[in-house]
XYZ file of C-alpha atoms in Angstrom:
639
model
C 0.989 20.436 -16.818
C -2.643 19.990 -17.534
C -3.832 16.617 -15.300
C -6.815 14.925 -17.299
C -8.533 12.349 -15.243
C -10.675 11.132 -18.041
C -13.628 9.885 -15.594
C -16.567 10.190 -17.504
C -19.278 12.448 -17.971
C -23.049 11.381 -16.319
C -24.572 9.828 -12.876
C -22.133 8.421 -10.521
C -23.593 5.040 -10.434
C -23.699 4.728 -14.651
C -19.912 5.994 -15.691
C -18.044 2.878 -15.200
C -20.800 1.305 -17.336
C -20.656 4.229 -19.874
C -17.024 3.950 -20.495
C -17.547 -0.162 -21.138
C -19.973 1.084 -23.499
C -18.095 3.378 -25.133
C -14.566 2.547 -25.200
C -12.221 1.214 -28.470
C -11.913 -2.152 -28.298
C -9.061 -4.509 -29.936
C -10.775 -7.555 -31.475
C -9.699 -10.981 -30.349
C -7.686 -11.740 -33.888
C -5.243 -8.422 -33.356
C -4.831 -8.871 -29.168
C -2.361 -11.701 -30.208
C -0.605 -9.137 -31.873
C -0.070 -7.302 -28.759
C 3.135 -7.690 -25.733
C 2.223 -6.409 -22.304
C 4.684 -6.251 -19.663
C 3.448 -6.937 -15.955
C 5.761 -6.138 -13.287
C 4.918 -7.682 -10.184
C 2.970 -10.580 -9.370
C 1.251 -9.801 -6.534
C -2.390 -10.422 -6.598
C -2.493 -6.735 -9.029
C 0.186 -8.160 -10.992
C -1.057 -12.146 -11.133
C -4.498 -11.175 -11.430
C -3.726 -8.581 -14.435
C -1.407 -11.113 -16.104
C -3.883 -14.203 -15.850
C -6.594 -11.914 -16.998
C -4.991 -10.300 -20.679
C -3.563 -13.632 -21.257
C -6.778 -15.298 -20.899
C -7.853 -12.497 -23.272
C -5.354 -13.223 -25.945
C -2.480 -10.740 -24.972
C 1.052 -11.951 -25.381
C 1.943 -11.059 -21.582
C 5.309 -11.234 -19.648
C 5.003 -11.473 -16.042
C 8.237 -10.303 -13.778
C 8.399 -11.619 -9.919
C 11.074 -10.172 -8.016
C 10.452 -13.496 -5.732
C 11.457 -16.990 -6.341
C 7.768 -17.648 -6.873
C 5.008 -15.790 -7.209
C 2.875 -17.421 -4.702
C 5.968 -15.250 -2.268
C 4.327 -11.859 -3.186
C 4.035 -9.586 -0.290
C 0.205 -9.879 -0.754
C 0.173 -12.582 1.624
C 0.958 -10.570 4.463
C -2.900 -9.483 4.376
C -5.122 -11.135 7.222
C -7.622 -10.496 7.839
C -9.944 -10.018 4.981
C -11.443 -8.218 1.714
C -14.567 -6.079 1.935
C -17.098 -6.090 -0.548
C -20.726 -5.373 -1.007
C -22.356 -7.961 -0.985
C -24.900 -7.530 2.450
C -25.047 -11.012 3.071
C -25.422 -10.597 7.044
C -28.496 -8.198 5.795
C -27.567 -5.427 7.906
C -27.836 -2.064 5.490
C -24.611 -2.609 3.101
C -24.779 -1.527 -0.208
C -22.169 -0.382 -3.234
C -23.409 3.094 -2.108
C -22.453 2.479 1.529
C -18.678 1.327 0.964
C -17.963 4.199 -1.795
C -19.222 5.994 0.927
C -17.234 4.421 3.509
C -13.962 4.371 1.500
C -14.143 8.529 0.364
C -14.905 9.291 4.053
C -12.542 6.746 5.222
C -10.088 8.868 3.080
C -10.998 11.875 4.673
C -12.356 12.946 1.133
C -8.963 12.705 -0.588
C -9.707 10.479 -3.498
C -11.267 10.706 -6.585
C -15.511 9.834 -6.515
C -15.610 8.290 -9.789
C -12.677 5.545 -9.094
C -13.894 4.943 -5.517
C -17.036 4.042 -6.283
C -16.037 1.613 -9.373
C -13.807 -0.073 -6.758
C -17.249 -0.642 -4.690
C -19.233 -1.338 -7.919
C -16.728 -4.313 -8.503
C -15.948 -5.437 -5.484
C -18.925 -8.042 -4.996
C -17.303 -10.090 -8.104
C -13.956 -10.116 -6.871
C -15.712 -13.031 -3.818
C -17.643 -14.706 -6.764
C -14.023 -15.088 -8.893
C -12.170 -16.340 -5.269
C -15.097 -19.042 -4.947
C -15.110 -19.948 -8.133
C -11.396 -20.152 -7.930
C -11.567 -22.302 -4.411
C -10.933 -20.087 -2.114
C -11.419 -21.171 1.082
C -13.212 -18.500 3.063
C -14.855 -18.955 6.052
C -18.221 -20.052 6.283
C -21.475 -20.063 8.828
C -22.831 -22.847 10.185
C -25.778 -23.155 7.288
C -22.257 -22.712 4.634
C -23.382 -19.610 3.655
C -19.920 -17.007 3.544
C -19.512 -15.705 6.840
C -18.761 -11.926 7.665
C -16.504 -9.957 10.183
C -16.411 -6.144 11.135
C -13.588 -4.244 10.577
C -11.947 -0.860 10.879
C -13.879 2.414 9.904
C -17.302 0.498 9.112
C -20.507 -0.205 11.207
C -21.660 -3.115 8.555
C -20.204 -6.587 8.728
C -18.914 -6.326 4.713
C -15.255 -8.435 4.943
C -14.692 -11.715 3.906
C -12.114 -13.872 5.180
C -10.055 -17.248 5.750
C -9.112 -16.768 9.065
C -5.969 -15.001 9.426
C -4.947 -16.042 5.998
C -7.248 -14.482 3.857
C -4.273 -13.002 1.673
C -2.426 -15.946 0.888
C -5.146 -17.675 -0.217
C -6.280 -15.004 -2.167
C -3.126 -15.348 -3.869
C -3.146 -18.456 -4.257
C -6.222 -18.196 -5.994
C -4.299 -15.773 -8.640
C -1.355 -17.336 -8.773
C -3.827 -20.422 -9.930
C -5.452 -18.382 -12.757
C -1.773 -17.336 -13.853
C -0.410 -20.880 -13.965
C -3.077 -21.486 -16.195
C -2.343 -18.961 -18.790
C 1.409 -19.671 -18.272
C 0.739 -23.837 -19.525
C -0.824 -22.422 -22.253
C 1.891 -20.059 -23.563
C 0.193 -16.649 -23.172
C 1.971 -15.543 -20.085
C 5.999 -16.223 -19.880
C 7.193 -16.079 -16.188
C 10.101 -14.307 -15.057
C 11.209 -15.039 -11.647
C 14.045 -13.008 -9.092
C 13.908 -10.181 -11.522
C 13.842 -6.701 -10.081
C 13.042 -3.938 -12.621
C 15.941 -1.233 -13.359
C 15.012 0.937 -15.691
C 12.007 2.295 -17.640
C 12.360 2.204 -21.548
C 10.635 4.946 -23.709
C 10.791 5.371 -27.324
C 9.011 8.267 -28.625
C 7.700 9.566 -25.837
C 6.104 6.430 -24.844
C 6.228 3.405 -22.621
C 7.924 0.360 -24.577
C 9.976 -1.779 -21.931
C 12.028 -2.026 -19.293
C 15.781 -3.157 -18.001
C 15.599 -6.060 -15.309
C 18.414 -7.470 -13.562
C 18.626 -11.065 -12.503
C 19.085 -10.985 -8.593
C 21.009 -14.590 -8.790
C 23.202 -13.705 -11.487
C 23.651 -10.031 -11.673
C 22.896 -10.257 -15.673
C 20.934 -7.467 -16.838
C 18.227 -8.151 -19.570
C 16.397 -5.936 -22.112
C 12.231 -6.721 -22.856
C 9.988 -5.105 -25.372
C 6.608 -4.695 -24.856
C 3.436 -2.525 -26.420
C 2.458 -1.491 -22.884
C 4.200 -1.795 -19.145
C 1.870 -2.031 -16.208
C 3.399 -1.798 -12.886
C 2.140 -3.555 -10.433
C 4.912 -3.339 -7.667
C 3.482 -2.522 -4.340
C 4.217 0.649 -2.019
C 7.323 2.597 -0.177
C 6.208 1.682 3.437
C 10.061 0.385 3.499
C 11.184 3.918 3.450
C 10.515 4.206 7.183
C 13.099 0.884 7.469
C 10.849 -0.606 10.252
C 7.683 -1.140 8.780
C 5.064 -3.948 8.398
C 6.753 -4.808 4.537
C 9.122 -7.284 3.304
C 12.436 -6.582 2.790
C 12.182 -7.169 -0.720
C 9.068 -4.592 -1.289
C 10.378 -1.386 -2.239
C 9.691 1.817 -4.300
C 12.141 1.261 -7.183
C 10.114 0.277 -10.484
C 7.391 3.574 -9.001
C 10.586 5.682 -8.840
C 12.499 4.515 -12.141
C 9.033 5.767 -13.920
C 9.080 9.111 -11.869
C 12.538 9.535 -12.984
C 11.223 9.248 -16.395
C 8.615 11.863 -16.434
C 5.521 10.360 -14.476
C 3.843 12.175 -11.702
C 4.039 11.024 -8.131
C 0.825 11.856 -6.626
C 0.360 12.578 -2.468
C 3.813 10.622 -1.511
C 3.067 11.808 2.094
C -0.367 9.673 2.487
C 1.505 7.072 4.257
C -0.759 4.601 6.226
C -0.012 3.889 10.190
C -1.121 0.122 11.210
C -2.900 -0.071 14.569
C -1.980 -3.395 15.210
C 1.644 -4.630 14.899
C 3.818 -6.301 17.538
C 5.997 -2.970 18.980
C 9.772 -2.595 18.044
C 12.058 -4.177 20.568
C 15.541 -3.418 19.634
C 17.747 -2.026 16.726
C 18.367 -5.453 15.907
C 15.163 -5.392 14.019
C 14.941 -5.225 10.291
C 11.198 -5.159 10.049
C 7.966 -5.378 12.170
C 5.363 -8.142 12.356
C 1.716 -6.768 11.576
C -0.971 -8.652 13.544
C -4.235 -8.358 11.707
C -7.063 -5.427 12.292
C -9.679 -8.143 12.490
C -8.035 -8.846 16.274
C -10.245 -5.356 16.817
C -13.487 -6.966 16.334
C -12.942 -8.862 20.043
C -9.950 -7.858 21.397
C -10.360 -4.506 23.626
C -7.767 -1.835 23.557
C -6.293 -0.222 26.539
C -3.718 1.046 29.042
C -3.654 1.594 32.482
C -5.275 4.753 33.763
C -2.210 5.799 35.721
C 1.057 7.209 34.096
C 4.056 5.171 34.410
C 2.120 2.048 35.358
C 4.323 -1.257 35.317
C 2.422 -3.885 36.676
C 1.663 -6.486 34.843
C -2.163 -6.101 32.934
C -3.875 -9.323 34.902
C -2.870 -6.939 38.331
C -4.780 -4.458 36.830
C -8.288 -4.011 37.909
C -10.869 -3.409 35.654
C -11.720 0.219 37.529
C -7.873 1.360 36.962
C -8.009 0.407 32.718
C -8.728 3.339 30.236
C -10.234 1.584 27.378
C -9.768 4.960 25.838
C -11.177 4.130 21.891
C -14.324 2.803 23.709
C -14.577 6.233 25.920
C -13.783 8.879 23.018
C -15.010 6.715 20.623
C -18.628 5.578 21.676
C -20.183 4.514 18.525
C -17.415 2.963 16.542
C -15.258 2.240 19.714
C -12.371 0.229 18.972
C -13.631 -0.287 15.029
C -13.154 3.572 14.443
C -10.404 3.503 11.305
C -6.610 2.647 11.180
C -5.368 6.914 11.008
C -7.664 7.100 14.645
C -6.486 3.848 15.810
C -3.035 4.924 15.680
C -2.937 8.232 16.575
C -4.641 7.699 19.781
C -2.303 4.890 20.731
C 0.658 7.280 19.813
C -1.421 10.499 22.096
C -1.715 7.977 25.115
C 1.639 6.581 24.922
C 3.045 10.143 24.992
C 1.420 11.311 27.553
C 2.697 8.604 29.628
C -0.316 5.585 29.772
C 1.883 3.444 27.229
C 3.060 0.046 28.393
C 5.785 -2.885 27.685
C 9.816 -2.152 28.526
C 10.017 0.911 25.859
C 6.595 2.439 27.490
C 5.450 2.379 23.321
C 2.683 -0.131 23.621
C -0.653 -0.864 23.964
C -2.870 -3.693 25.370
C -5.189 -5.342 23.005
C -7.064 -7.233 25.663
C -9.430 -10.818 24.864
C -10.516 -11.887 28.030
C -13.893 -10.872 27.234
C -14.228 -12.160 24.006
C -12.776 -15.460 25.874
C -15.523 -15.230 28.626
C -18.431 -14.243 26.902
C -17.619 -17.204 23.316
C -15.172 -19.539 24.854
C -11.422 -20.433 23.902
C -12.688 -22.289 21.119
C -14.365 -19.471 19.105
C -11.862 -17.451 19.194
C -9.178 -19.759 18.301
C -10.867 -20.795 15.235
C -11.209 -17.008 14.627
C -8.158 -16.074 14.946
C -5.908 -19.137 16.263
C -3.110 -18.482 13.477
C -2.564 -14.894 14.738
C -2.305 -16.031 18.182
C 0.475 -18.959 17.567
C 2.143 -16.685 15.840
C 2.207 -13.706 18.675
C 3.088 -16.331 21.084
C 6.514 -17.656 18.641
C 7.389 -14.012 18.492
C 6.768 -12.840 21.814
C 7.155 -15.631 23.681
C 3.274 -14.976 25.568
C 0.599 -16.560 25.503
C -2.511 -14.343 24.423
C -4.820 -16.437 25.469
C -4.100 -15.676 29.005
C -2.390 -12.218 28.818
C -3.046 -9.452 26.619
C -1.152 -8.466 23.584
C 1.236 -5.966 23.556
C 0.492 -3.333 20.052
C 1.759 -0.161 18.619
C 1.383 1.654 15.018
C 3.888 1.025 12.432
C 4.370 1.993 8.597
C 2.184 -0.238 6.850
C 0.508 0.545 3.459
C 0.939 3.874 1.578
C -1.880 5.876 -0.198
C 0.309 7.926 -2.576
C 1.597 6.236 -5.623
C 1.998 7.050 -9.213
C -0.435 9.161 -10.322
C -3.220 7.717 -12.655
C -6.610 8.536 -14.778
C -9.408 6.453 -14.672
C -7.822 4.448 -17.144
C -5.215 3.485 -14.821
C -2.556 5.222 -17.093
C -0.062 7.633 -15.916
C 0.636 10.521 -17.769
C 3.400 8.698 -19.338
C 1.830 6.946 -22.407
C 1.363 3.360 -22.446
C 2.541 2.753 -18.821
C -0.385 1.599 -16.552
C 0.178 1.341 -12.303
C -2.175 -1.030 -10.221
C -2.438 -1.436 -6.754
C -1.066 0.087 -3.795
C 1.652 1.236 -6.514
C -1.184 4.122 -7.641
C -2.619 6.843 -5.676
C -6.505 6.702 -6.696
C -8.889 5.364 -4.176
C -7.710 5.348 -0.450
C -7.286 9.493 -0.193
C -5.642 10.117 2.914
C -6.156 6.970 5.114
C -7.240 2.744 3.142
C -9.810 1.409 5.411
C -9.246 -2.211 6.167
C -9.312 -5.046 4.559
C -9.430 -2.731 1.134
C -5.775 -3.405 0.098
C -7.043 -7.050 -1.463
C -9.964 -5.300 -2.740
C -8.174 -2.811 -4.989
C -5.541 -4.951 -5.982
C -7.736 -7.742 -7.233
C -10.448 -5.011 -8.906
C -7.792 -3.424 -10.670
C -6.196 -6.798 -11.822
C -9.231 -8.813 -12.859
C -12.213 -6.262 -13.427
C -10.648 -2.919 -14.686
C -7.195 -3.391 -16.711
C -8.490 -5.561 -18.871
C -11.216 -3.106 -20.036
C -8.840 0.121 -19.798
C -5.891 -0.491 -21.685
C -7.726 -1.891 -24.777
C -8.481 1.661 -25.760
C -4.751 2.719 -25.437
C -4.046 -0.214 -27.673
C -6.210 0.321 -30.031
C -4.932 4.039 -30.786
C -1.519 2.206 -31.542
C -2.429 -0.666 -33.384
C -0.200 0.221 -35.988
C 2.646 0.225 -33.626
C 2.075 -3.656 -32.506
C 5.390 -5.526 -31.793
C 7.469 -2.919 -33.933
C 9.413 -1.584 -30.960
C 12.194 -4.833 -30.377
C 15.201 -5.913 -28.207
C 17.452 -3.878 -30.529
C 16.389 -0.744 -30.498
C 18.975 2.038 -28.935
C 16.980 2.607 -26.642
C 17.589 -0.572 -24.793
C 21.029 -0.172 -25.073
C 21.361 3.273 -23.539
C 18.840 1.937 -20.987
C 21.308 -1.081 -19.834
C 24.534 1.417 -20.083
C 22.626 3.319 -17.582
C 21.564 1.171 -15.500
C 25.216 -0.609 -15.419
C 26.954 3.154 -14.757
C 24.570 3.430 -11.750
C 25.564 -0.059 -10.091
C 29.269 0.923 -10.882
C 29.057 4.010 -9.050
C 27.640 2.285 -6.231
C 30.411 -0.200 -5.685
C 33.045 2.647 -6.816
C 32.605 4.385 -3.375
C 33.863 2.209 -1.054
C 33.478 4.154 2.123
C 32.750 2.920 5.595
C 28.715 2.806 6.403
C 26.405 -0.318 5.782
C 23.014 0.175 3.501
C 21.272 -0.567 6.655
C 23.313 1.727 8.776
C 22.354 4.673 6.901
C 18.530 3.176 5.756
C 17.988 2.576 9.719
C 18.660 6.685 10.492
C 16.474 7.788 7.546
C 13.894 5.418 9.008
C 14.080 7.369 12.176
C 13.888 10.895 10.331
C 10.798 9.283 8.716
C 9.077 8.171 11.276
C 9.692 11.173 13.999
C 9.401 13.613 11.670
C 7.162 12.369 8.840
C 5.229 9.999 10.663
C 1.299 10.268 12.363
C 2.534 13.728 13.762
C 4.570 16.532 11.870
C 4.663 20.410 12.072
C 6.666 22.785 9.980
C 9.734 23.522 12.207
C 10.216 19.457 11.993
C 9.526 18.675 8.422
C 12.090 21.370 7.508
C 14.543 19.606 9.851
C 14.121 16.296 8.095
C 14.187 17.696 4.877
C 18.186 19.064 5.441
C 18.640 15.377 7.318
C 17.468 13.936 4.128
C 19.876 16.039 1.908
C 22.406 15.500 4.366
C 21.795 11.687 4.192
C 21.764 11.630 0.672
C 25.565 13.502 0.849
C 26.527 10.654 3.149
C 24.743 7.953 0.970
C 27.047 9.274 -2.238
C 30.462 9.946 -0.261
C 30.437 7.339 2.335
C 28.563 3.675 1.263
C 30.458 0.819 1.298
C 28.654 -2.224 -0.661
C 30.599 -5.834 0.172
C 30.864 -8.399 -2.292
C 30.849 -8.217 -6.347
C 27.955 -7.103 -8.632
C 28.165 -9.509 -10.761
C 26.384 -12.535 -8.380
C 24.031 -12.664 -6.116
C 24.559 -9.985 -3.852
C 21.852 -8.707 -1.099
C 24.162 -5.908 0.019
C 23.968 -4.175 -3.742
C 20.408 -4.551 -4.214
C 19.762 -3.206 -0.688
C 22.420 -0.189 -1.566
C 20.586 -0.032 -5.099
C 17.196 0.701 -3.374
C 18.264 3.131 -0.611
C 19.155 5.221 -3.404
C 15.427 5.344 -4.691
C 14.254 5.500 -0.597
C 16.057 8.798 -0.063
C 14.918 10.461 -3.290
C 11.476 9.497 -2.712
C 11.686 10.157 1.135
C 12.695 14.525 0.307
C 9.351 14.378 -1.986
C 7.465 12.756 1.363
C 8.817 15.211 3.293
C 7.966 18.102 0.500
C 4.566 16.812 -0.029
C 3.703 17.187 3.532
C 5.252 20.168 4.072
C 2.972 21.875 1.425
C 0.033 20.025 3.076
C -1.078 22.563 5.465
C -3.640 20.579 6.825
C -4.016 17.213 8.830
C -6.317 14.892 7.189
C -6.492 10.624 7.343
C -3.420 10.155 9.494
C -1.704 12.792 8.783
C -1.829 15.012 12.074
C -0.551 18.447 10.906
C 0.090 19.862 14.596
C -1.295 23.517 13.589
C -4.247 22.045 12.347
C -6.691 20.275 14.598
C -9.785 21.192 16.289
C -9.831 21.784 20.211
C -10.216 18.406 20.967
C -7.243 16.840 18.908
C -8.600 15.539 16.178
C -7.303 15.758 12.239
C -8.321 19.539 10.648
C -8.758 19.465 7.448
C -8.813 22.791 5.105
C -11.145 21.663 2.190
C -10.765 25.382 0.621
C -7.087 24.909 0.496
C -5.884 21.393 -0.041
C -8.886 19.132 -1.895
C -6.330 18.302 -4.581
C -4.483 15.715 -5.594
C -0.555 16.763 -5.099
C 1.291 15.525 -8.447
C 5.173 16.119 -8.301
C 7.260 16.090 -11.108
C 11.271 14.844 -11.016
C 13.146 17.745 -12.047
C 16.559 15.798 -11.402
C 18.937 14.548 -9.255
C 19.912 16.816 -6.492
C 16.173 18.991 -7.491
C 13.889 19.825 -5.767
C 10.663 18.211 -7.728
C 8.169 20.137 -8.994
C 3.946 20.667 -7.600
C 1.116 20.042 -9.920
C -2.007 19.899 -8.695
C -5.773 17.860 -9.868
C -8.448 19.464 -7.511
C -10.813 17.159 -6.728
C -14.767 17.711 -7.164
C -17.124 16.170 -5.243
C -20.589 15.996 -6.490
C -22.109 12.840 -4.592
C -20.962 12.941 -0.845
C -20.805 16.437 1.206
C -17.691 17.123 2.584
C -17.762 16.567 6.276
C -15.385 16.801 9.114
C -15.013 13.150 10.127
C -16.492 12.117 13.094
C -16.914 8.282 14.796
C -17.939 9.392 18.607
């Protein structure tokens, strides 16, 4: 299968303005002609959605929320980075593309990194035009912070709350377009099924989570716009309600699923404290800027941290890590903490923590800074841990968080499947290996307000004579819903003895202790057969309580665990064929002397595409080598 990116031809810094030049445009007369379908409504999805209706497009908007102001994009804290240079101190466009492909250990495409950059400075002008309240200096100018993986101040924030509001923002624009009529919202849908018709993209299947009804919707174009598959690991930093399931209907259908092992490892989350847990709490990255990280120079160490003197405290980022210290990237971040807490240093009652220490920042600024900083974050680490940060450190530890991979995509933002578009975290192309922070808001909100709107219009155009000819009624539809109602039937047909969450909890350990920051080849072929053997259990043994037809969390969590442990062999497949550590990915036969990530740039600067050869298949490996013609491909380095 031939992979064509489309990026264009010429300098770096012109293509994205060479393909506005260039491209096929629909006039404004004919876009009224046209149906898109936007699943999700995160700030991708509301920001996409509030941006083709504004132009014209008919659009329907699906939220698998009550609302979309619930998206899982409010989970973001602490900020959005863009290049802007306002505290004057060397930033550029230039910088952060350069930032982001290194940050990716030089795993992502040049061209789409640096449009991301090349955009990002009018995603802040669109959030102050659209209110958003970020913080300010004391002249009113909008203030900076640091963050992971950069030695600029770029990110802009509202305290800890800079993704909410964000949304907020979005889910503004979108109201907008929904009073007029151009967008119809669709809330406490979840997606089922991808609808072709001639080898394109012309629908989908959704069910309605309060009723159980399935219904049928026709479109000229599907964008997905549905998040990552961080929930695959079962404790992670996600919702419950974020999974992989529109990503994996498509890959069922025939699009690619590029580098589903680039799986991102938070720094900073409050550490697991029981199997009781259904999730973990993320604590923002911006805590990093003036909170020090560290653990107590002696092994097996259980005093508590204010009976620790300062000369018996390895701030071990700030050693190893002189010029970045504890603002070298998330991948480092965590798979230090993981080095020091196997080896013995870690602290808390499971000996899998980490102190994130603010008495300095406290000494040096005063309470009051640093509660109007980051005051939010520290109420709520005190409700959950029942500790007072202010006077004790915090207790941290990695956890799943954001994922890289995604459905693969050209420049255009289309998959290789016709007509069907992917956004956000739900695409592959611009972290590579390891998303510095504060880029997640970045990339959803370029792709939704500042690139979609130019790249499908092209698409479009080549199918004008198509326009609103594919409807409810076509077969297609039918067969889709038949489908879709088999696969719930099956589900509730087995009747067995083990829980969704029984069996999602021990692929979650698989995942992370095999898959996670640290794998090698004896132990990624070990949780491959776990994986099949899983999936056996999964199909032989599930027991789902309660009906289908109502509102039912046990079948939707049974419904998605089926897409987890598909997509969770193709992890495990992906990183197997990865010879090489690179972003967090620690390949234990590859790293240099001193234990950091080896990459093999003769081997592995591709892009790993698999196909879905079927249930029970092993998937197939395509592969888009990425050329880099800007940056020189260095062996990171932040000491």
């Amino acid at each position: 299968m031939q992979l064509e990116s489309k990026v264009p031809s010429g300098p770096l810094t012109e293509k994205w303005s060479k393909y506005r030049g260039e491209q096929k445009l629909v006039n404004p007369a004919n876009k009224r002609k046209f149906t898109l379908i936007c699943v999700g409504s995160g700030l991708a999805g509301a920001a996409a959605s509030a941006s083709l209706g504004e132009l014209g497009y008919n659009v329907k908007c699906f939220c698998i929320q009550d609302s979309p102001r619930r998206a899982h994009s409010i989970a973001a804290q602490g900020g959005i980075n863009a290049a802007k240079n306002y505290p004057n101190d060397g930033d550029s466009i230039w910088r952060l593309f350069y930032d982001t492909i290194k940050g990716g250990d030089f795993r992502s495409r040049e061209a789409d990194s640096y449009r991301l950059a090349e955009v990002s400075a009018a995603i802040i002008d669109q959030g102050v035009a659209q209110g958003i309240p970020f913080a300010r200096d004391y002249g009113g100018l909008l203030a900076n912070r640091s963050f992971g993986g950069a030695q600029v101040s770029r990110t802009f924030y509202a305290r800890g709350q800079t993704g909410q509001q964000l949304l907020l923002g979005a889910y503004s624009s979108l109201s907008r377009q929904i009073a007029t009529g151009k967008v119809q919202m669709y809330n406490r849908r979840e997606m089922m099924e991808l609808v072709m018709v001639n080898g394109k993209a012309k629908g989908i299947i959704v069910r309605n989570l309060i009723t159980g009804e399935y219904e049928s919707h026709a479109g000229d174009a599907v964008l997905l716009c549905t998040g990552g598959y961080g929930n695959v690991f079962y404790l992670s930093t996600n919702a419950e309600s974020c999974n992989c399931g529109a990503a994996v209907k498509a890959w069922r259908k025939g699009a690619l699923f590029a580098n589903p092992c680039f799986t991102q490892i938070h720094p900073t989350c409050i550490p697991n404290s029981g199997d009781y847990q259904s999730k973990l709490t993320l604590m923002s990255e911006s805590l990093r800027n003036d909170g020090r990280v560290w653990v107590p120079r002696k092994k097996g160490d259980k005093r508590a941290p204010n009976e620790i003197p300062e000369s018996e405290r390895w701030y071990y980022l700030e050693e190893k890590y002189p010029s970045f210290g504890n603002l070298v990237p998330r991948d480092v971040a965590s798979r230090n903490a993981k080095q020091v807490c196997d080896a013995g240093h870690g602290v808390g009652p499971t000996g899998y923590a980490v102190y994130l220490d603010f008495a300095d920042a406290i000494k040096r600024d005063g309470r009051d800074v640093v509660e109007r900083k980051y005051g939010n974050l520290f109420d709520m680490y005190l409700n959950i841990v029942d500790d007072n940060p202010y006077e004790t450190p915090m207790m941290m530890y990695p956890a799943s968080h954001y994922t890289m991979g995604g459905l693969w995509v050209d420049y255009e933002l289309q998959s290789n499947i016709p007509g069907l578009f992917v956004l956000g975290e739900a695409n592959f192309s611009v972290h590579g290996a390891n998303r510095l922070g504060a880029s997640a808001l970045m990339q959803g909100l370029a792709d939704g307000y500042f690139v979609i709107p130019y790249t499908v219009a092209p698409y479009l155009a080549s199918i004008y004579g198509e326009a609103g000819q594919v409807k409810e009624d076509n077969p297609a539809f039918k067969e889709a819903t038949q489908q879709v109602d088999d696969g719930f039937k099956k589900l509730m047909s087995i009747n067995g003895n083990r829980t969704p969450d029984s069996i999602h909890r021990e692929l979650g350990k698989v995942m992370v202790d095999k898959v996670g920051m640290a794998r090698n080849e004896a132990g990624l072929k070990e949780a491959i057969d776990k994986i099949r053997a899983l999936r056996d259990e999964f199909w032989k043994n599930l027991k789902v309580p309660g009906i289908l037809d109502d509102f039912n969390k046990n079948v939707e969590k049974a419904h998605r665990l089926a897409d987890y442990l598909e997509l969770a062999e193709c992890m495990a497949l992906d990183a197997l064929t990865r010879q090489e550590s690179c972003g967090c990915h620690l390949r234990e036969e590859s790293q240099s002397p001193e234990g950091e990530a080896l990459r093999k740039d003769d081997q592995f600067a591709h892009v790993s595409a698999w196909e879905y050869t079927g249930f029970n298949k092993e998937p197939k490996l395509h592969k888009e080598p990425l050329v880099f013609e800007n940056v020189e491909l260095t062996q990171r380095s932040y000491k």
